[in-house]
mmCIF file of C-alpha atoms in Angstrom:
data_model
loop_
_atom_site.group_PDB
_atom_site.id
_atom_site.type_symbol
_atom_site.label_atom_id
_atom_site.label_comp_id
_atom_site.label_asym_id
_atom_site.label_seq_id
_atom_site.Cartn_x
_atom_site.Cartn_y
_atom_site.Cartn_z
ATOM 1 C CA MET A 1 -9.275 90.382 44.631
ATOM 2 C CA PRO A 2 -7.382 87.142 43.822
ATOM 3 C CA ASN A 3 -9.269 83.795 43.587
ATOM 4 C CA ILE A 4 -8.019 81.520 46.360
ATOM 5 C CA GLN A 5 -8.845 77.796 46.141
ATOM 6 C CA LEU A 6 -8.514 75.565 49.204
ATOM 7 C CA GLN A 7 -8.456 71.744 48.796
ATOM 8 C CA PHE A 8 -8.435 69.121 51.550
ATOM 9 C CA ARG A 9 -6.794 65.732 51.550
ATOM 10 C CA ARG A 10 -9.262 63.242 50.009
ATOM 11 C CA GLY A 11 -9.860 59.742 48.747
ATOM 12 C CA THR A 12 -12.488 56.964 48.676
ATOM 13 C CA ALA A 13 -13.315 55.082 51.873
ATOM 14 C CA SER A 14 -11.499 51.952 50.599
ATOM 15 C CA GLU A 15 -8.444 53.943 49.644
ATOM 16 C CA TRP A 16 -8.276 55.549 53.131
ATOM 17 C CA THR A 17 -8.728 52.136 54.766
ATOM 18 C CA SER A 18 -6.137 50.506 52.573
ATOM 19 C CA PHE A 19 -3.538 53.228 53.060
ATOM 20 C CA ASN A 20 -4.534 53.957 56.746
ATOM 21 C CA PRO A 21 -2.422 57.111 57.231
ATOM 22 C CA THR A 22 -1.975 59.079 60.442
ATOM 23 C CA LEU A 23 -3.319 62.619 59.814
ATOM 24 C CA ALA A 24 -1.513 65.584 61.302
ATOM 25 C CA ALA A 25 -3.206 67.396 64.173
ATOM 26 C CA GLY A 26 -6.072 69.422 62.670
ATOM 27 C CA GLU A 27 -5.572 67.920 59.201
ATOM 28 C CA LEU A 28 -8.882 67.225 57.437
ATOM 29 C CA GLY A 29 -9.400 64.002 55.418
ATOM 30 C CA ILE A 30 -12.543 63.566 53.284
ATOM 31 C CA GLU A 31 -14.088 60.340 51.916
ATOM 32 C CA THR A 32 -15.229 61.362 48.449
ATOM 33 C CA ASP A 33 -17.723 58.524 48.057
ATOM 34 C CA THR A 34 -19.430 58.709 51.529
ATOM 35 C CA LYS A 35 -19.119 62.484 51.995
ATOM 36 C CA GLN A 36 -17.819 61.875 55.539
ATOM 37 C CA PHE A 37 -14.660 63.329 56.969
ATOM 38 C CA LYS A 38 -12.191 62.823 59.807
ATOM 39 C CA VAL A 39 -9.860 65.290 61.602
ATOM 40 C CA GLY A 40 -6.425 64.058 62.592
ATOM 41 C CA ASP A 41 -4.746 64.414 65.976
ATOM 42 C CA GLY A 42 -1.217 63.598 64.830
ATOM 43 C CA VAL A 43 -1.218 60.244 66.684
ATOM 44 C CA THR A 44 -4.248 58.092 65.745
ATOM 45 C CA SER A 45 -4.311 56.191 62.422
ATOM 46 C CA TRP A 46 -7.190 56.725 60.019
ATOM 47 C CA SER A 47 -9.025 53.503 60.843
ATOM 48 C CA SER A 48 -9.091 54.391 64.564
ATOM 49 C CA LEU A 49 -10.333 58.009 64.107
ATOM 50 C CA SER A 50 -14.028 58.831 64.455
ATOM 51 C CA TYR A 51 -15.969 60.528 61.674
ATOM 52 C CA GLY A 52 -17.284 64.118 61.889
ATOM 53 C CA GLY A 53 -14.371 65.968 63.447
ATOM 54 C CA ILE A 54 -14.001 66.723 67.104
ATOM 55 C CA GLU A 55 -16.763 64.938 69.045
ATOM 56 C CA GLY A 56 -18.154 65.678 72.529
ATOM 57 C CA PRO A 57 -19.210 63.126 75.100
ATOM 58 C CA THR A 58 -22.042 60.789 74.224
ATOM 59 C CA GLY A 59 -25.377 62.144 75.382
ATOM 60 C CA ARG A 60 -28.022 60.223 77.293
ATOM 61 C CA THR A 61 -30.324 57.942 75.342
ATOM 62 C CA GLY A 62 -33.670 59.626 74.825
ATOM 63 C CA PRO A 63 -36.973 57.950 75.532
ATOM 64 C CA THR A 64 -38.386 55.572 72.974
ATOM 65 C CA GLY A 65 -40.954 57.223 70.784
ATOM 66 C CA ALA A 66 -44.585 56.210 71.068
ATOM 67 C CA GLY A 67 -45.178 55.863 67.356
ATOM 68 C CA SER A 68 -45.383 52.493 65.639
ATOM 69 C CA THR A 69 -42.513 51.147 63.590
ATOM 70 C CA GLY A 70 -42.757 52.274 59.997
ATOM 71 C CA PRO A 71 -42.820 49.819 57.150
ATOM 72 C CA THR A 72 -39.586 48.218 56.011
ATOM 73 C CA GLY A 73 -38.083 50.116 53.145
ATOM 74 C CA ALA A 74 -37.392 48.518 49.825
ATOM 75 C CA ALA A 75 -34.161 46.571 49.522
ATOM 76 C CA SER A 76 -31.299 48.757 48.405
ATOM 77 C CA THR A 77 -29.954 48.156 44.937
ATOM 78 C CA VAL A 78 -26.638 49.779 45.744
ATOM 79 C CA THR A 79 -23.922 47.763 47.468
ATOM 80 C CA GLY A 80 -22.609 49.576 50.479
ATOM 81 C CA PRO A 81 -18.909 50.114 51.167
ATOM 82 C CA THR A 82 -16.885 47.150 52.355
ATOM 83 C CA GLY A 83 -16.449 47.228 56.090
ATOM 84 C CA VAL A 84 -13.152 47.027 57.922
ATOM 85 C CA THR A 85 -11.738 43.493 58.059
ATOM 86 C CA GLY A 86 -12.389 42.057 61.483
ATOM 87 C CA PRO A 87 -9.727 40.361 63.603
ATOM 88 C CA THR A 88 -8.870 36.723 62.904
ATOM 89 C CA GLY A 89 -10.938 34.367 64.974
ATOM 90 C CA ALA A 90 -9.375 32.275 67.674
ATOM 91 C CA GLY A 91 -10.755 28.971 66.407
ATOM 92 C CA SER A 92 -8.460 26.166 65.140
ATOM 93 C CA THR A 93 -7.831 25.593 61.436
ATOM 94 C CA GLY A 94 -10.320 23.210 59.850
ATOM 95 C CA PRO A 95 -9.302 19.877 58.284
ATOM 96 C CA THR A 96 -7.622 19.856 54.871
ATOM 97 C CA GLY A 97 -10.102 19.477 52.023
ATOM 98 C CA ALA A 98 -10.087 16.495 49.664
ATOM 99 C CA ALA A 99 -7.515 16.470 46.873
ATOM 100 C CA SER A 100 -8.667 18.160 43.654
ATOM 101 C CA THR A 101 -9.563 15.875 40.766
ATOM 102 C CA VAL A 102 -8.845 18.539 38.174
ATOM 103 C CA THR A 103 -5.283 18.820 36.872
ATOM 104 C CA GLY A 104 -3.931 22.309 37.022
ATOM 105 C CA PRO A 105 -2.382 23.983 33.990
ATOM 106 C CA THR A 106 1.068 22.781 32.941
ATOM 107 C CA GLY A 107 3.806 25.117 33.975
ATOM 108 C CA PRO A 108 6.276 26.523 31.468
ATOM 109 C CA ALA A 109 9.032 24.168 30.263
ATOM 110 C CA GLY A 110 12.272 24.477 32.149
ATOM 111 C CA TYR A 111 15.605 25.120 30.515
ATOM 112 C CA ILE A 112 17.180 22.139 28.695
ATOM 113 C CA GLY A 113 20.166 20.961 30.617
ATOM 114 C CA SER A 114 23.527 20.312 29.038
ATOM 115 C CA ASP A 115 24.148 16.919 27.396
ATOM 116 C CA GLY A 116 25.418 14.240 29.710
ATOM 117 C CA ALA A 117 28.483 12.192 28.994
ATOM 118 C CA THR A 118 28.107 9.441 26.362
ATOM 119 C CA GLY A 119 27.429 6.102 27.961
ATOM 120 C CA ARG A 120 29.337 2.929 27.236
ATOM 121 C CA THR A 121 28.580 1.084 23.989
ATOM 122 C CA GLY A 122 26.273 -1.829 24.647
ATOM 123 C CA PRO A 123 26.987 -5.369 23.421
ATOM 124 C CA THR A 124 26.256 -6.183 19.770
ATOM 125 C CA GLY A 125 22.788 -7.636 19.301
ATOM 126 C CA PRO A 126 22.131 -10.964 17.575
ATOM 127 C CA THR A 127 22.283 -11.107 13.789
ATOM 128 C CA GLY A 128 18.844 -10.699 12.202
ATOM 129 C CA SER A 129 17.298 -13.368 10.010
ATOM 130 C CA ARG A 130 18.216 -13.444 6.356
ATOM 131 C CA GLY A 131 15.844 -11.615 4.026
ATOM 132 C CA THR A 132 14.045 -13.170 1.089
ATOM 133 C CA ASP A 133 16.253 -13.949 -1.888
ATOM 134 C CA GLY A 134 15.435 -11.979 -5.016
ATOM 135 C CA ALA A 135 15.098 -13.478 -8.469
ATOM 136 C CA ASN A 136 18.303 -14.518 -10.219
ATOM 137 C CA SER A 137 20.256 -11.519 -11.435
ATOM 138 C CA ALA A 138 20.476 -10.282 -15.011
ATOM 139 C CA ASP A 139 22.429 -7.594 -16.791
ATOM 140 C CA PHE A 140 19.799 -4.905 -17.150
ATOM 141 C CA PRO A 141 20.668 -2.607 -20.044
ATOM 142 C CA ALA A 142 20.207 1.098 -20.334
ATOM 143 C CA VAL A 143 17.224 1.704 -22.615
ATOM 144 C CA THR A 144 16.191 4.750 -24.568
ATOM 145 C CA ALA A 145 13.281 6.170 -26.572
ATOM 146 C CA LEU A 146 10.668 5.153 -23.973
ATOM 147 C CA THR A 147 7.404 5.913 -25.783
ATOM 148 C CA ASN A 148 3.965 5.504 -24.169
ATOM 149 C CA VAL A 149 5.714 3.408 -21.515
ATOM 150 C CA THR A 150 5.989 3.838 -17.742
ATOM 151 C CA GLN A 151 9.036 2.351 -15.998
ATOM 152 C CA SER A 152 8.961 1.311 -12.332
ATOM 153 C CA GLY A 153 12.249 -0.301 -11.340
ATOM 154 C CA SER A 154 12.760 -3.249 -13.687
ATOM 155 C CA VAL A 155 9.112 -3.283 -14.883
ATOM 156 C CA PHE A 156 8.033 -1.559 -18.131
ATOM 157 C CA THR A 157 4.275 -1.063 -18.713
ATOM 158 C CA LYS A 158 2.322 0.341 -21.669
ATOM 159 C CA SER A 159 0.539 3.414 -20.309
ATOM 160 C CA GLY A 160 -0.347 5.319 -23.485
ATOM 161 C CA GLY A 161 -1.010 4.911 -27.180
ATOM 162 C CA THR A 162 -3.723 2.690 -28.662
ATOM 163 C CA ASN A 163 -4.679 -0.744 -27.385
ATOM 164 C CA GLY A 164 -3.626 -3.339 -29.971
ATOM 165 C CA ALA A 165 -1.235 -0.998 -31.804
ATOM 166 C CA GLN A 166 2.545 -1.396 -31.921
ATOM 167 C CA ASP A 167 3.024 2.204 -30.755
ATOM 168 C CA ALA A 168 4.660 1.764 -27.334
ATOM 169 C CA GLY A 169 8.102 0.468 -26.521
ATOM 170 C CA PHE A 170 11.820 1.122 -26.188
ATOM 171 C CA TYR A 171 15.199 -0.045 -27.501
ATOM 172 C CA SER A 172 18.802 -0.241 -26.329
ATOM 173 C CA PRO A 173 21.363 2.413 -27.282
ATOM 174 C CA ALA A 174 24.075 -0.265 -27.634
ATOM 175 C CA GLY A 175 24.083 -3.396 -29.767
ATOM 176 C CA TYR A 176 25.995 -6.701 -29.947
ATOM 177 C CA THR A 177 26.927 -9.106 -32.748
ATOM 178 C CA TYR A 178 25.667 -12.160 -30.872
ATOM 179 C CA PRO A 179 23.460 -10.966 -28.007
ATOM 180 C CA GLU A 180 21.626 -12.869 -25.291
ATOM 181 C CA ILE A 181 18.201 -11.519 -24.334
ATOM 182 C CA THR A 182 16.213 -12.486 -21.219
ATOM 183 C CA PHE A 183 12.905 -11.209 -19.864
ATOM 184 C CA ILE A 184 9.968 -12.195 -17.657
ATOM 185 C CA ALA A 185 6.278 -12.095 -18.654
ATOM 186 C CA PRO A 186 4.338 -10.957 -15.543
ATOM 187 C CA GLN A 187 0.953 -11.827 -17.101
ATOM 188 C CA THR A 188 -0.588 -14.228 -19.663
ATOM 189 C CA ASN A 189 -3.346 -12.004 -21.080
ATOM 190 C CA LYS A 190 -1.392 -9.219 -22.802
ATOM 191 C CA VAL A 191 0.451 -8.940 -26.110
ATOM 192 C CA PHE A 192 4.055 -7.745 -26.398
ATOM 193 C CA MET A 193 7.225 -8.556 -28.324
ATOM 194 C CA VAL A 194 10.937 -8.639 -27.384
ATOM 195 C CA ALA A 195 13.511 -9.061 -30.125
ATOM 196 C CA GLY A 196 17.006 -8.616 -31.449
ATOM 197 C CA HIS A 197 16.859 -6.238 -34.426
ATOM 198 C CA ARG A 198 19.501 -4.655 -36.644
ATOM 199 C CA TYR A 199 17.669 -1.334 -36.312
ATOM 200 C CA GLN A 200 16.553 0.664 -33.291
ATOM 201 C CA ASP A 201 12.892 0.441 -34.218
ATOM 202 C CA TYR A 202 10.354 -1.396 -32.060
ATOM 203 C CA SER A 203 7.457 -0.530 -34.420
ATOM 204 C CA GLY A 204 8.561 -2.845 -37.247
ATOM 205 C CA TYR A 205 8.876 -6.606 -37.588
ATOM 206 C CA PRO A 206 11.891 -8.025 -35.756
ATOM 207 C CA ASP A 207 14.809 -9.892 -37.249
ATOM 208 C CA GLN A 208 14.689 -12.554 -34.510
ATOM 209 C CA GLY A 209 12.386 -12.328 -31.508
ATOM 210 C CA ILE A 210 9.568 -13.687 -29.362
ATOM 211 C CA PHE A 211 5.924 -12.658 -29.764
ATOM 212 C CA VAL A 212 4.063 -13.170 -26.455
ATOM 213 C CA ASP A 213 0.339 -13.587 -27.094
ATOM 214 C CA SER A 214 -2.662 -12.852 -24.860
ATOM 215 C CA ASN A 215 -3.841 -16.489 -24.869
ATOM 216 C CA GLY A 216 -0.938 -17.825 -22.807
ATOM 217 C CA THR A 217 1.135 -18.946 -25.797
ATOM 218 C CA ALA A 218 4.279 -17.563 -27.463
ATOM 219 C CA GLN A 219 5.832 -17.665 -30.937
ATOM 220 C CA ALA A 220 9.407 -17.380 -32.193
ATOM 221 C CA PHE A 221 9.629 -14.877 -35.084
ATOM 222 C CA GLN A 222 12.278 -14.610 -37.767
ATOM 223 C CA GLN A 223 12.559 -12.191 -40.680
ATOM 224 C CA ASN A 224 13.792 -14.281 -43.601
ATOM 225 C CA PRO A 225 11.587 -15.914 -44.478
ATOM 226 C CA PHE A 226 9.166 -14.036 -42.218
ATOM 227 C CA ALA A 227 7.424 -16.655 -40.117
ATOM 228 C CA GLY A 228 6.238 -17.384 -36.625
ATOM 229 C CA SER A 229 6.815 -20.752 -34.981
ATOM 230 C CA SER A 230 4.911 -21.903 -31.919
ATOM 231 C CA MET A 231 6.854 -22.103 -28.669
ATOM 232 C CA GLY A 232 3.911 -23.507 -26.737
ATOM 233 C CA SER A 233 2.433 -22.159 -23.530
ATOM 234 C CA TYR A 234 3.921 -20.067 -20.756
ATOM 235 C CA ASN A 235 2.894 -18.992 -17.254
ATOM 236 C CA ALA A 236 2.768 -15.641 -15.493
ATOM 237 C CA GLY A 237 6.335 -15.229 -14.280
ATOM 238 C CA SER A 238 7.861 -17.437 -16.994
ATOM 239 C CA ILE A 239 11.438 -16.547 -17.942
ATOM 240 C CA PHE A 240 12.120 -16.194 -21.683
ATOM 241 C CA LYS A 241 15.572 -16.283 -23.269
ATOM 242 C CA ILE A 242 16.887 -15.733 -26.818
ATOM 243 C CA VAL A 243 20.511 -16.763 -27.490
ATOM 244 C CA PHE A 244 22.242 -15.667 -30.727
ATOM 245 C CA SER A 245 25.285 -17.519 -32.017
ATOM 246 C CA SER A 246 27.224 -17.578 -35.281
ATOM 247 C CA SER A 247 25.123 -20.456 -36.598
ATOM 248 C CA ASN A 248 21.641 -20.185 -35.080
ATOM 249 C CA VAL A 249 19.252 -18.570 -32.629
ATOM 250 C CA LYS A 250 17.724 -20.541 -29.741
ATOM 251 C CA TYR A 251 14.506 -19.710 -27.934
ATOM 252 C CA TYR A 252 13.798 -20.862 -24.344
ATOM 253 C CA ILE A 253 10.899 -20.718 -21.881
ATOM 254 C CA ASP A 254 11.740 -21.453 -18.240
ATOM 255 C CA GLY A 255 15.030 -23.102 -19.301
ATOM 256 C CA ASP A 256 13.318 -25.413 -21.785
ATOM 257 C CA LEU A 257 14.558 -25.076 -25.399
ATOM 258 C CA ARG A 258 11.362 -24.541 -27.425
ATOM 259 C CA PHE A 259 12.678 -23.599 -30.886
ATOM 260 C CA THR A 260 15.896 -23.185 -32.913
ATOM 261 C CA SER A 261 16.198 -21.147 -36.115
ATOM 262 C CA PRO A 262 19.059 -20.177 -38.430
ATOM 263 C CA LEU A 263 20.695 -16.798 -37.805
ATOM 264 C CA TYR A 264 18.901 -14.396 -40.172
ATOM 265 C CA ASP A 265 21.871 -12.176 -40.934
ATOM 266 C CA ASP A 266 25.180 -11.034 -39.516
ATOM 267 C CA GLY A 267 25.506 -7.574 -38.030
ATOM 268 C CA THR A 268 24.914 -5.666 -34.840
ATOM 269 C CA PHE A 269 21.644 -6.460 -33.101
ATOM 270 C CA TYR A 270 19.832 -4.040 -30.750
ATOM 271 C CA LEU A 271 17.307 -4.890 -28.071
ATOM 272 C CA ASN A 272 13.817 -3.843 -29.214
ATOM 273 C CA CYS A 273 10.636 -4.188 -27.147
ATOM 274 C CA ALA A 274 7.115 -3.391 -28.376
ATOM 275 C CA LEU A 275 4.193 -3.368 -25.917
ATOM 276 C CA VAL A 276 0.965 -3.882 -27.882
ATOM 277 C CA SER A 277 -1.858 -4.307 -25.348
ATOM 278 C CA THR A 278 -2.672 -1.441 -23.005
ATOM 279 C CA GLY A 279 -1.363 -2.441 -19.565
ATOM 280 C CA ALA A 280 1.042 -5.036 -21.010
ATOM 281 C CA SER A 281 4.166 -5.344 -18.845
ATOM 282 C CA VAL A 282 7.593 -6.873 -19.218
ATOM 283 C CA LYS A 283 10.166 -7.045 -16.430
ATOM 284 C CA MET A 284 13.786 -7.869 -15.725
ATOM 285 C CA VAL A 285 14.817 -7.360 -19.362
ATOM 286 C CA GLY A 286 18.426 -8.501 -19.793
ATOM 287 C CA PHE A 287 20.619 -7.729 -22.826
ATOM 288 C CA THR A 288 24.260 -8.877 -22.917
ATOM 289 C CA PRO A 289 26.802 -10.207 -25.386
ATOM 290 C CA SER A 290 26.192 -13.898 -25.865
ATOM 291 C CA ARG A 291 28.048 -16.005 -23.359
ATOM 292 C CA GLN A 292 28.414 -18.723 -25.999
ATOM 293 C CA GLY A 293 31.660 -18.730 -27.924
ATOM 294 C CA PRO A 294 32.355 -20.782 -31.049
ATOM 295 C CA ALA A 295 31.802 -24.501 -30.636
ATOM 296 C CA GLY A 296 34.851 -26.282 -29.282
ATOM 297 C CA PRO A 297 35.728 -29.938 -29.324
ATOM 298 C CA THR A 298 33.500 -32.205 -27.310
ATOM 299 C CA GLY A 299 34.934 -32.685 -23.849
ATOM 300 C CA PRO A 300 34.364 -35.373 -21.280
ATOM 301 C CA GLY A 301 30.977 -35.517 -19.662
ATOM 302 C CA GLY A 302 30.678 -33.101 -16.764
ATOM 303 C CA ALA A 303 28.103 -32.022 -14.243
ATOM 304 C CA SER A 304 24.827 -30.746 -15.632
ATOM 305 C CA THR A 305 24.132 -27.005 -15.643
ATOM 306 C CA ILE A 306 21.386 -25.643 -13.446
ATOM 307 C CA THR A 307 18.664 -23.306 -14.683
ATOM 308 C CA ILE A 308 17.168 -20.980 -12.066
ATOM 309 C CA ASN A 309 13.446 -20.200 -12.384
ATOM 310 C CA GLU A 310 11.191 -17.842 -10.472
ATOM 311 C CA VAL A 311 7.869 -19.544 -9.641
ATOM 312 C CA SER A 312 5.400 -16.739 -8.958
ATOM 313 C CA GLY A 313 2.318 -18.956 -9.322
ATOM 314 C CA THR A 314 0.791 -21.390 -6.818
ATOM 315 C CA SER A 315 1.777 -24.742 -8.384
ATOM 316 C CA GLN A 316 4.654 -26.544 -10.153
ATOM 317 C CA THR A 317 5.087 -29.869 -11.956
ATOM 318 C CA LEU A 318 8.412 -31.760 -11.882
ATOM 319 C CA SER A 319 9.177 -33.923 -14.914
ATOM 320 C CA THR A 320 12.036 -34.994 -17.179
ATOM 321 C CA SER A 321 11.517 -31.812 -19.222
ATOM 322 C CA ASN A 322 12.680 -29.572 -16.381
ATOM 323 C CA TRP A 323 15.124 -31.608 -14.298
ATOM 324 C CA ASN A 324 18.396 -30.079 -13.166
ATOM 325 C CA GLN A 325 16.488 -26.851 -12.556
ATOM 326 C CA TYR A 326 16.280 -24.664 -9.472
ATOM 327 C CA PHE A 327 12.875 -23.191 -8.613
ATOM 328 C CA TYR A 328 12.489 -20.059 -6.468
ATOM 329 C CA LEU A 329 9.019 -20.096 -4.881
ATOM 330 C CA THR A 330 8.164 -16.397 -4.549
ATOM 331 C CA ASN A 331 4.395 -16.680 -4.007
ATOM 332 C CA ALA A 332 3.333 -17.121 -0.367
ATOM 333 C CA GLY A 333 0.222 -18.875 -1.720
ATOM 334 C CA PHE A 334 2.197 -21.704 -3.406
ATOM 335 C CA ASN A 335 0.293 -24.882 -2.428
ATOM 336 C CA SER A 336 0.572 -27.590 -5.106
ATOM 337 C CA LEU A 337 3.515 -29.751 -6.302
ATOM 338 C CA THR A 338 3.256 -32.634 -8.778
ATOM 339 C CA LEU A 339 6.089 -35.178 -8.449
ATOM 340 C CA PRO A 340 6.953 -37.900 -11.002
ATOM 341 C CA ALA A 341 4.423 -40.750 -10.973
ATOM 342 C CA SER A 342 7.177 -43.328 -10.451
ATOM 343 C CA SER A 343 10.923 -43.696 -10.269
ATOM 344 C CA VAL A 344 12.751 -41.919 -13.078
ATOM 345 C CA THR A 345 15.741 -43.992 -14.112
ATOM 346 C CA SER A 346 18.492 -41.838 -15.558
ATOM 347 C CA ASN A 347 22.130 -41.021 -15.315
ATOM 348 C CA GLY A 348 23.244 -39.842 -11.891
ATOM 349 C CA GLY A 349 23.057 -36.200 -10.939
ATOM 350 C CA ARG A 350 19.485 -35.573 -12.104
ATOM 351 C CA PHE A 351 17.397 -33.614 -9.615
ATOM 352 C CA TRP A 352 15.021 -30.722 -8.997
ATOM 353 C CA THR A 353 15.514 -28.128 -6.255
ATOM 354 C CA LEU A 354 12.734 -25.974 -4.813
ATOM 355 C CA ARG A 355 13.441 -23.141 -2.408
ATOM 356 C CA ASN A 356 10.949 -21.234 -0.304
ATOM 357 C CA ALA A 357 11.942 -17.610 -0.932
ATOM 358 C CA THR A 358 8.924 -16.148 0.890
ATOM 359 C CA ASN A 359 8.456 -15.095 4.493
ATOM 360 C CA ALA A 360 5.612 -17.574 5.026
ATOM 361 C CA TYR A 361 5.278 -21.265 5.825
ATOM 362 C CA LEU A 362 4.230 -23.096 2.654
ATOM 363 C CA SER A 363 1.721 -25.934 3.052
ATOM 364 C CA ILE A 364 2.034 -27.902 -0.191
ATOM 365 C CA THR A 365 -0.360 -30.621 -1.390
ATOM 366 C CA LEU A 366 1.585 -33.333 -3.243
ATOM 367 C CA THR A 367 0.462 -35.311 -6.270
ATOM 368 C CA ASN A 368 2.376 -38.627 -6.396
ATOM 369 C CA THR A 369 3.694 -38.340 -2.852
ATOM 370 C CA LEU A 370 6.424 -41.000 -3.229
ATOM 371 C CA SER A 371 7.928 -41.191 0.278
ATOM 372 C CA LEU A 372 6.629 -37.816 1.492
ATOM 373 C CA THR A 373 3.640 -36.934 3.646
ATOM 374 C CA SER A 374 1.086 -34.619 2.062
ATOM 375 C CA PRO A 375 0.642 -31.763 2.731
ATOM 376 C CA LEU A 376 4.347 -30.951 2.958
ATOM 377 C CA VAL A 377 5.211 -27.895 5.085
ATOM 378 C CA ILE A 378 8.370 -25.911 4.224
ATOM 379 C CA PRO A 379 9.446 -23.167 6.656
ATOM 380 C CA PRO A 380 10.106 -19.637 5.364
ATOM 381 C CA SER A 381 13.241 -18.084 3.926
ATOM 382 C CA ASN A 382 16.902 -18.578 4.785
ATOM 383 C CA ALA A 383 18.318 -21.816 3.377
ATOM 384 C CA THR A 384 15.262 -24.092 3.537
ATOM 385 C CA THR A 385 15.323 -26.184 0.367
ATOM 386 C CA LEU A 386 13.460 -29.237 -0.954
ATOM 387 C CA ALA A 387 15.639 -31.381 -3.252
ATOM 388 C CA VAL A 388 14.026 -34.217 -5.237
ATOM 389 C CA SER A 389 16.361 -36.673 -7.007
ATOM 390 C CA ALA A 390 15.490 -38.133 -10.401
ATOM 391 C CA VAL A 391 17.623 -41.223 -9.816
ATOM 392 C CA SER A 392 15.825 -44.529 -9.384
ATOM 393 C CA SER A 393 15.247 -44.101 -5.662
ATOM 394 C CA ASN A 394 13.700 -40.627 -5.964
ATOM 395 C CA THR A 395 15.643 -39.440 -2.930
ATOM 396 C CA ILE A 396 13.971 -36.462 -1.263
ATOM 397 C CA LEU A 397 15.883 -34.130 1.019
ATOM 398 C CA LEU A 398 14.905 -31.141 3.117
ATOM 399 C CA LEU A 399 18.040 -29.009 3.550
#
């Protein structure tokens, strides 16, 4: 005979309670986890039906047994089914709890809105203060054949080769018949040489040049006869200049003519620089055709020329050897100025000019104060200038 299988509607107690269906009349519903069942009547929902099918009237309560109460059983380790949720109580809602002190998680970012219309242009702000003036300009040449040398802007430094050997340097690709060479020595304890040479070769002896020694002195060199002539001392930051002309070569330190020699030979001269000491540096190397033409007839006396010097040290002396010169004070630690001991009688138009090119106030102790109060304080930058006249009255102006 065929195998007939009969299955009743079923589910867990929580599933029945959650769904709470109304069973059809005579329809059987079984709780699979409690093994209890209910029989529907077609009207009553599941939660309101009684378990066990059709039930008769409740019988009378039997008499209480005479036996003593048995011991309490061990606590169950199995959690019973969740009961039906009771009706909401009639009591009033309690007071609102205190605000949380813990910030909730940040919600997702909203969409970026479209750009708004461009607002009106605001008024132009005030003009900023003037920056620090740089050192006086020079015509910096293109150089080639950099060997054992590192270049950073206008500074060339020996970074390879042997200390004390003439194995690091560079030269210019172009040459001039009567050149003018300028350069600055950033230090006083290194050896290097800058020259005008008829060959592009910094490793040999120059035709006409300056040998900067490590003891704070310099020498003018010439090839024929080969000799070195003392140019005296120099400072860190001193400006050197070599001027070639058809008749001679002049050598300057900080605008002061230190030596004059005959022109060794005619021809085209190239800039040659040899860095001898390891770490020796030279900066702001200028190489141009000489600005001096052939000597013309002597004209009437005119105004004196002005030599511009960068003063990177902390002191400066003013004397007849450096009048009509302009000094840029580029060291914020500049603190000492020596003035002439007494009035300097001379032709009119003799003076010294010092300009604070730093961003700091300079407090300067004066030697031979004349009519000034020591220390003298000069404000920073823009056009603040101290002018000291070399005429008999030693007029002093702060511009």
